[in-house]
Amino acid sequence: MRKKVIAGNWKMNMLPNETISFIEELAPLVKNTENEVILCVPYTDLFYALLTAQNTNIKIGAQNMHYEENGAYTGEISGKMLKSINVDYVIIGHSERRQYFNETDETVNKKIKSAFRDGLKPIVCVGETLEQREAGKTEEIITKQTELALAGLTNEQVQNTIIAYEPIWAIGTGKTATKEDANNSIKSIRNKIAQIYGQNIADGVIIQYGGSVKSANAKELFEMSDIDGGLVGGASLKAEEFSKIVNF
Ligand code: 13P
């Protein structure tokens, strides 16, 4: 049985003082859950988040990393740096990074390999645009993105990768994929992993849904056969609302 993993992606929101109050409010609300709880926060909040989340079941992640360990890359943060302050997770290949910051399938693949090298668990985002969906290309796009993202990883690394299926048209729009659509897309990702790495590995990989998840729709989505939790943007910015999603 795969566990449910609920991750918040704060994007470019929240200051350190807000981070501390948020985690102090969230911790008692989620302390009894069997689901995994992750908050992916801005770099400037990481240290405060890690300190405040000590002795709780809340894990902390970053939202991006560079694939080199160090070097002349002004403004970048490496996986090694993240690991040095005990960050556990890192989002890689979010559609906003693919769209605005030149993230490609190739850099996504490099970053995933580096995340494992540095001892971090990657949460890898894939998803189609509205145009691609309307052209009937959803499955082709998301399975290709998955294949390229995971290329060259060991079976064990694939097993430890979290994939977030986030249809781009559903992000921040209030439009959620239907639970059947989301489940089918996730199944197609799982089938692709099975083709390449074997059914056993595919059956163990956590694949989340993301895109306008909120407390009002979390339960119906997360109860579907292949949806193993969610990557939550806007609704992860309020502790009470996020706790309801975690405790769906
Ligand atoms: P929203 O939940 O705000 O639609 O964002 C989804 C997302 O991009 C999470 O990574």
XYZ file of C-alpha atoms and ligand atoms in Angstrom:
258
model
C 0.000 0.000 0.000
C 1.338 3.395 -0.981
C 1.007 6.111 1.637
C -0.547 9.485 0.895
C 1.884 12.365 0.667
C 0.511 15.893 0.990
C 2.970 18.654 0.133
C 2.442 22.396 0.237
C 4.225 24.519 -2.345
C 4.316 28.051 -0.998
C 5.887 29.412 -4.205
C 7.148 32.998 -3.656
C 5.072 33.646 -0.540
C 5.576 33.901 3.226
C 8.206 35.633 5.353
C 10.129 34.045 8.235
C 7.768 35.330 10.956
C 4.781 34.047 8.971
C 6.548 30.719 8.499
C 7.053 30.284 12.227
C 3.419 31.129 13.096
C 2.151 28.908 10.289
C 4.069 25.844 11.462
C 3.177 26.475 15.108
C -0.485 26.533 14.087
C -0.256 23.580 11.690
C 1.733 21.151 13.861
C -0.989 20.296 16.414
C -3.614 20.077 13.648
C -1.730 17.375 11.709
C 0.104 15.561 14.482
C -2.137 12.465 14.343
C -2.137 11.926 10.592
C -0.706 8.824 8.979
C -0.101 10.819 5.824
C 3.242 12.375 5.068
C 3.225 16.173 5.441
C 5.739 18.321 3.579
C 6.084 22.099 3.241
C 8.170 23.386 0.342
C 9.103 26.915 1.309
C 11.217 29.747 -0.149
C 14.964 29.551 0.543
C 14.775 32.462 3.001
C 12.228 30.556 5.122
C 13.991 27.184 5.129
C 16.047 27.665 8.265
C 13.095 29.006 10.280
C 10.822 26.268 8.961
C 13.320 23.539 9.876
C 13.776 24.896 13.403
C 10.055 25.303 14.021
C 9.210 21.894 12.556
C 11.739 20.060 14.747
C 9.972 17.418 16.879
C 6.901 17.486 14.621
C 5.865 15.185 11.757
C 6.209 18.046 9.246
C 9.022 17.652 6.705
C 10.577 20.604 4.919
C 11.457 20.957 1.260
C 12.883 23.551 -1.118
C 11.351 24.551 -4.449
C 14.380 24.281 -6.740
C 18.113 23.574 -6.699
C 21.130 23.751 -9.005
C 22.605 20.508 -10.277
C 26.230 21.397 -9.551
C 27.513 21.050 -5.983
C 29.126 24.485 -6.013
C 30.822 26.912 -8.383
C 30.422 30.174 -10.252
C 26.614 30.209 -10.537
C 25.637 33.525 -9.010
C 22.314 33.416 -7.237
C 21.959 29.639 -7.293
C 21.588 27.165 -4.399
C 22.905 23.597 -4.610
C 21.439 20.398 -3.272
C 24.495 20.043 -1.079
C 23.683 23.402 0.532
C 20.090 22.337 1.124
C 21.186 19.052 2.664
C 23.673 20.849 4.920
C 20.783 22.470 6.829
C 18.765 19.200 6.859
C 16.258 19.889 4.108
C 14.622 16.575 3.089
C 12.808 17.310 -0.173
C 13.149 19.467 -3.242
C 10.612 20.258 -5.955
C 12.131 19.868 -9.406
C 10.716 20.949 -12.747
C 7.665 22.844 -11.545
C 5.779 24.164 -14.584
C 6.417 27.730 -13.439
C 10.149 27.053 -13.617
C 9.776 25.350 -16.997
C 7.707 28.300 -18.248
C 9.549 31.314 -16.773
C 13.074 30.095 -15.975
C 14.129 27.918 -18.899
C 13.866 24.631 -17.053
C 14.018 21.829 -19.610
C 13.586 18.064 -19.490
C 17.378 17.869 -19.593
C 17.992 20.165 -16.603
C 15.179 18.430 -14.729
C 16.929 15.083 -15.259
C 20.285 16.504 -14.128
C 18.733 18.052 -11.039
C 17.004 14.803 -10.037
C 20.288 12.902 -10.284
C 22.026 15.605 -8.249
C 19.259 15.592 -5.639
C 19.899 11.881 -5.031
C 23.662 12.444 -5.020
C 23.136 15.098 -2.334
C 20.742 13.009 -0.224
C 17.516 14.837 -1.075
C 14.216 13.352 -2.243
C 12.925 14.978 -5.429
C 9.294 15.882 -6.066
C 9.221 16.023 -9.851
C 6.466 17.921 -11.655
C 4.991 16.979 -15.020
C 1.874 18.282 -16.737
C 0.315 19.399 -19.988
C -0.798 22.848 -21.151
C -4.400 23.571 -22.096
C -3.382 23.623 -25.760
C -1.787 20.199 -25.501
C -4.804 18.855 -23.673
C -7.210 20.180 -26.279
C -5.083 18.611 -29.004
C -5.496 15.234 -27.276
C -1.801 15.057 -26.385
C -1.987 14.842 -22.592
C -0.829 11.255 -22.257
C 1.941 11.631 -24.808
C 3.297 14.782 -23.125
C 3.208 13.617 -19.537
C 4.615 10.154 -20.205
C 7.441 11.662 -22.270
C 8.230 14.201 -19.528
C 8.289 11.357 -17.008
C 10.540 9.183 -19.157
C 13.035 12.018 -19.735
C 12.971 13.101 -16.087
C 13.785 9.597 -14.840
C 16.273 8.646 -17.565
C 19.391 6.976 -16.199
C 18.128 6.632 -12.618
C 18.521 3.352 -10.756
C 15.399 1.381 -9.843
C 15.881 2.395 -6.236
C 16.065 6.079 -7.164
C 12.914 5.803 -9.261
C 11.202 4.161 -6.303
C 12.185 7.116 -4.118
C 11.091 9.805 -6.564
C 7.783 11.521 -5.921
C 6.036 12.594 -9.097
C 3.467 15.390 -9.095
C 1.067 15.393 -12.029
C 0.067 19.040 -12.367
C -1.972 19.955 -15.432
C -0.846 23.517 -16.103
C -4.360 24.759 -16.894
C -5.452 23.692 -13.395
C -2.736 25.576 -11.510
C -4.010 28.631 -9.667
C -7.100 28.781 -11.862
C -9.674 27.180 -9.589
C -10.176 24.571 -12.337
C -9.442 21.091 -11.064
C -9.078 18.057 -13.280
C -11.977 15.698 -12.656
C -10.988 12.920 -10.323
C -11.358 10.424 -13.183
C -9.185 12.494 -15.528
C -6.524 13.016 -12.892
C -6.556 9.329 -12.002
C -6.275 8.269 -15.654
C -3.369 10.615 -16.317
C -1.601 9.328 -13.237
C -2.255 5.749 -14.347
C -0.638 6.511 -17.692
C 2.432 7.850 -15.875
C 2.523 4.709 -13.734
C 2.195 2.487 -16.810
C 5.108 4.252 -18.456
C 7.236 3.673 -15.351
C 6.148 0.005 -15.375
C 7.208 -0.360 -19.022
C 10.696 0.929 -18.281
C 11.406 -0.101 -14.682
C 8.936 -2.942 -14.091
C 5.521 -3.199 -12.459
C 6.904 -3.667 -8.950
C 8.748 -0.365 -9.021
C 5.818 1.416 -10.676
C 3.416 0.161 -8.030
C 5.554 1.717 -5.309
C 6.072 5.181 -6.796
C 4.146 8.002 -5.119
C 2.327 10.074 -7.752
C 0.501 13.164 -6.522
C -2.073 15.362 -8.189
C -1.650 19.144 -8.158
C -3.773 21.999 -9.496
C -6.380 23.860 -7.430
C -6.487 21.243 -4.675
C -8.430 22.511 -1.665
C -10.168 21.027 1.360
C -13.428 20.859 -0.600
C -12.028 18.514 -3.284
C -9.080 16.781 -1.592
C -11.005 13.753 -0.368
C -12.573 12.807 -3.681
C -9.227 13.195 -5.470
C -7.054 11.434 -2.906
C -9.425 8.469 -2.617
C -8.876 7.536 -6.260
C -6.882 4.354 -6.887
C -3.721 5.945 -8.295
C -3.673 9.413 -6.717
C -1.276 9.274 -3.789
C -1.899 12.713 -2.320
C -1.348 16.213 -3.604
C 0.991 19.095 -4.284
C -0.934 22.118 -3.054
C -0.257 25.749 -3.946
C -2.705 28.481 -2.878
C -4.534 26.338 -0.332
C -1.281 25.556 1.482
C -0.878 29.172 2.596
C -3.466 28.939 5.389
C -2.636 26.469 8.155
C -6.216 25.483 8.932
C -7.171 24.942 5.288
C -3.967 22.986 4.637
C -4.555 20.830 7.732
C -7.977 19.880 6.357
C -6.343 18.753 3.132
C -3.770 16.719 5.057
C -6.524 15.149 7.168
C -8.866 14.670 4.211
P -2.556 25.741 -6.897
O -2.895 24.717 -5.820
O -2.521 27.138 -6.363
O -3.404 25.562 -8.096
O -1.049 25.429 -7.333
C -0.703 24.138 -7.664
C 0.771 24.067 -7.779
O 1.367 24.620 -8.688
C 1.506 23.326 -6.742
O 2.822 23.122 -7.110
